[in-house]
Amino acid sequence: YRVSTAITFSPSFTPILEGGEFVNAPLGFDFSHTSHVVAQYAMWNRMFRAADGLIRLLKEQDFDDNDPSKGKMWDRSLVYFATEFGRTKTRPAGDILGFGSGHHLNNGAIMVSPLLNGNTVFGGVDPDTCLTYGFDRQTGEPAPGTVMREADVYSVIASAMDISYDGQVEVPCVVRSS
């Protein structure tokens, strides 16, 4: 119906195994504070398979059934991936795979859209702390020490969708010019 919508994927609290393969971790991207690598692999795999199907559908659907020259639904879409929180980045002594289990608000996000400057990683990860950092909002250059907030993310999404509002943060390096 050519309207915006938001969905949240939420697994049950019971792991799902198919043919001995772990396909659905409980508790989102976390498996009860253990086995993060396995749980995150299963959840990102699930998310990307669902997104791939959605993007394929949007690429096939005309934006206007009466006027195919107006392009496809995908031409005006944006998919945003986020986790509910990050984890502390400390490793228990002698553990090469494990990380701390405390909650941390420092994590990345993925946006996929023809409305954005794609194939780009904005910001980076500090190798000493394993925490993410932001970028220069004008140029896109990595800027260690810069913290990107929810206002930055919301502004990018709104700008890409051609929505303006008071207090909007300009992030021209991310949004594709018309």
Coordinates of C-alpha atoms in Angstrom, one line a residue:
Y1 CA 0.0 0.0 0.0
R2 CA 3.1 2.2 -0.4
V3 CA 3.4 3.1 3.3
S4 CA 6.2 2.9 5.7
T5 CA 6.4 0.1 8.2
A6 CA 8.7 -1.3 10.8
I7 CA 9.1 -4.9 11.9
T8 CA 11.1 -6.6 14.6
F9 CA 12.3 -10.2 14.3
S10 CA 12.0 -11.8 17.7
P11 CA 12.9 -15.5 18.2
S12 CA 11.3 -17.7 20.9
F13 CA 13.3 -18.5 24.0
T14 CA 13.8 -22.1 22.7
P15 CA 16.7 -22.9 20.4
I16 CA 15.7 -24.4 17.1
L17 CA 17.9 -27.1 15.5
E18 CA 17.4 -28.4 12.0
G19 CA 19.5 -31.4 11.0
G20 CA 21.9 -30.8 13.8
E21 CA 22.4 -27.2 12.7
F22 CA 21.6 -24.3 15.1
V23 CA 19.2 -22.0 13.1
N24 CA 17.5 -19.9 15.8
A25 CA 19.2 -18.7 19.0
P26 CA 17.0 -17.7 21.9
L27 CA 17.2 -14.2 23.3
G28 CA 18.0 -12.4 20.0
F29 CA 21.7 -12.1 19.4
D30 CA 22.6 -13.4 22.8
F31 CA 22.5 -17.0 24.0
S32 CA 22.0 -16.5 27.7
H33 CA 25.3 -14.7 28.1
T34 CA 27.3 -17.5 26.6
S35 CA 28.2 -18.8 23.1
H36 CA 27.9 -15.3 21.6
V37 CA 29.8 -16.2 18.4
V38 CA 27.5 -19.1 17.6
A39 CA 24.3 -17.2 18.5
Q40 CA 25.3 -14.1 16.6
Y41 CA 26.2 -16.2 13.5
A42 CA 22.8 -17.9 13.6
M43 CA 20.9 -14.6 14.1
W44 CA 22.7 -12.6 11.5
N45 CA 22.3 -15.5 9.0
R46 CA 18.6 -15.5 9.8
M47 CA 18.3 -11.7 9.5
F48 CA 20.1 -11.5 6.2
R49 CA 18.1 -14.3 4.6
A50 CA 14.9 -12.5 5.5
A51 CA 16.2 -9.2 4.3
D52 CA 17.4 -10.7 1.0
G53 CA 13.8 -12.0 0.4
L54 CA 12.3 -8.7 1.3
I55 CA 14.7 -6.8 -1.0
R56 CA 14.1 -9.2 -3.9
L57 CA 10.3 -8.6 -3.4
L58 CA 10.7 -4.8 -3.3
K59 CA 12.9 -4.9 -6.5
E60 CA 10.1 -6.8 -8.4
Q61 CA 7.2 -4.6 -7.2
D62 CA 6.4 -1.5 -9.2
F63 CA 6.0 1.6 -7.0
D64 CA 2.9 2.6 -9.0
D65 CA 1.0 -0.3 -10.6
N66 CA -0.5 2.2 -13.2
D67 CA 2.9 3.8 -14.1
P68 CA 5.9 1.5 -14.2
S69 CA 8.1 4.5 -15.2
K70 CA 8.0 5.6 -11.5
G71 CA 10.4 2.8 -10.6
K72 CA 10.3 -0.1 -8.1
M73 CA 9.4 -0.1 -4.4
W74 CA 13.1 -0.8 -3.7
D75 CA 14.0 2.6 -5.2
R76 CA 12.4 4.2 -2.2
S77 CA 13.2 1.8 0.5
L78 CA 15.7 1.5 3.4
V79 CA 16.4 -1.5 5.5
Y80 CA 18.0 -0.9 9.0
F81 CA 19.6 -3.6 11.0
A82 CA 20.3 -3.1 14.7
T83 CA 20.8 -5.1 17.8
E84 CA 19.3 -4.2 21.1
F85 CA 22.7 -3.5 22.7
G86 CA 26.4 -4.3 22.5
R87 CA 28.4 -6.3 25.0
T88 CA 31.4 -5.3 27.1
K89 CA 34.6 -6.0 25.2
T90 CA 36.7 -7.6 27.9
R91 CA 37.9 -11.2 27.5
P92 CA 38.2 -13.5 30.5
A93 CA 41.9 -14.5 31.1
G94 CA 43.0 -17.2 28.7
D95 CA 39.8 -17.3 26.7
I96 CA 40.3 -16.7 23.0
L97 CA 36.7 -16.8 22.0
G98 CA 34.7 -15.4 25.0
F99 CA 33.9 -11.8 25.7
G100 CA 32.4 -10.1 28.8
S101 CA 28.7 -10.4 29.3
G102 CA 27.8 -6.9 30.5
H103 CA 25.5 -4.7 28.4
H104 CA 27.1 -1.8 26.5
L105 CA 25.4 0.8 24.3
N106 CA 28.3 0.9 21.9
N107 CA 27.5 -1.1 18.8
G108 CA 27.1 -0.6 15.1
A109 CA 24.2 -0.8 12.7
I110 CA 23.8 -1.7 9.1
M111 CA 21.6 0.2 6.6
V112 CA 20.9 -1.1 3.1
S113 CA 19.3 1.2 0.5
P114 CA 19.7 2.6 -3.0
L115 CA 19.1 6.0 -1.2
L116 CA 22.4 5.7 0.6
N117 CA 26.1 5.9 -0.4
G118 CA 26.6 2.2 -0.3
N119 CA 29.5 -0.2 0.0
T120 CA 30.9 2.0 2.8
V121 CA 31.8 1.5 6.4
F122 CA 31.4 4.8 8.3
G123 CA 33.4 5.1 11.5
G124 CA 35.5 2.3 12.8
V125 CA 36.5 0.1 15.8
D126 CA 39.2 1.2 18.2
P127 CA 41.7 -1.8 18.3
D128 CA 42.6 -1.0 21.9
T129 CA 39.1 -1.0 23.4
C130 CA 37.1 -2.8 20.6
L131 CA 34.5 0.0 20.9
T132 CA 33.1 1.7 17.8
Y133 CA 33.6 5.3 17.0
G134 CA 31.9 7.7 14.6
F135 CA 32.8 9.7 11.5
D136 CA 32.8 13.2 10.2
R137 CA 29.2 13.9 9.3
Q138 CA 30.3 16.0 6.2
T139 CA 33.1 14.0 4.7
G140 CA 32.5 10.5 6.1
E141 CA 36.1 10.2 7.2
P142 CA 36.6 8.1 10.4
A143 CA 36.8 10.2 13.5
P144 CA 38.1 8.3 16.5
G145 CA 36.5 9.7 19.7
T146 CA 33.4 10.8 17.9
V147 CA 30.2 9.3 19.3
M148 CA 27.2 8.9 17.0
R149 CA 23.9 9.1 18.7
E150 CA 20.3 8.0 17.9
A151 CA 19.7 11.5 16.5
D152 CA 22.4 10.8 13.8
V153 CA 20.8 7.5 12.8
Y154 CA 17.3 8.9 12.7
S155 CA 18.5 11.9 10.7
V156 CA 20.2 9.6 8.1
I157 CA 17.0 7.6 7.7
A158 CA 14.7 10.7 7.6
S159 CA 17.1 12.4 5.0
A160 CA 17.2 9.3 2.8
M161 CA 13.4 9.2 2.9
D162 CA 13.2 12.9 2.0
I163 CA 11.7 13.8 5.4
S164 CA 12.7 17.0 7.2
Y165 CA 12.1 18.0 10.8
D166 CA 13.3 20.6 13.3
G167 CA 16.6 19.7 14.9
Q168 CA 17.6 17.3 12.2
V169 CA 21.3 16.6 12.0
E170 CA 22.8 16.9 8.6
V171 CA 24.8 13.8 7.6
P172 CA 25.3 14.4 3.8
C173 CA 28.2 11.9 3.4
V174 CA 25.8 9.0 4.0
V175 CA 22.7 10.0 1.9
R176 CA 23.0 9.7 -1.8
S177 CA 22.5 13.0 -3.7
S178 CA 19.6 13.0 -6.1

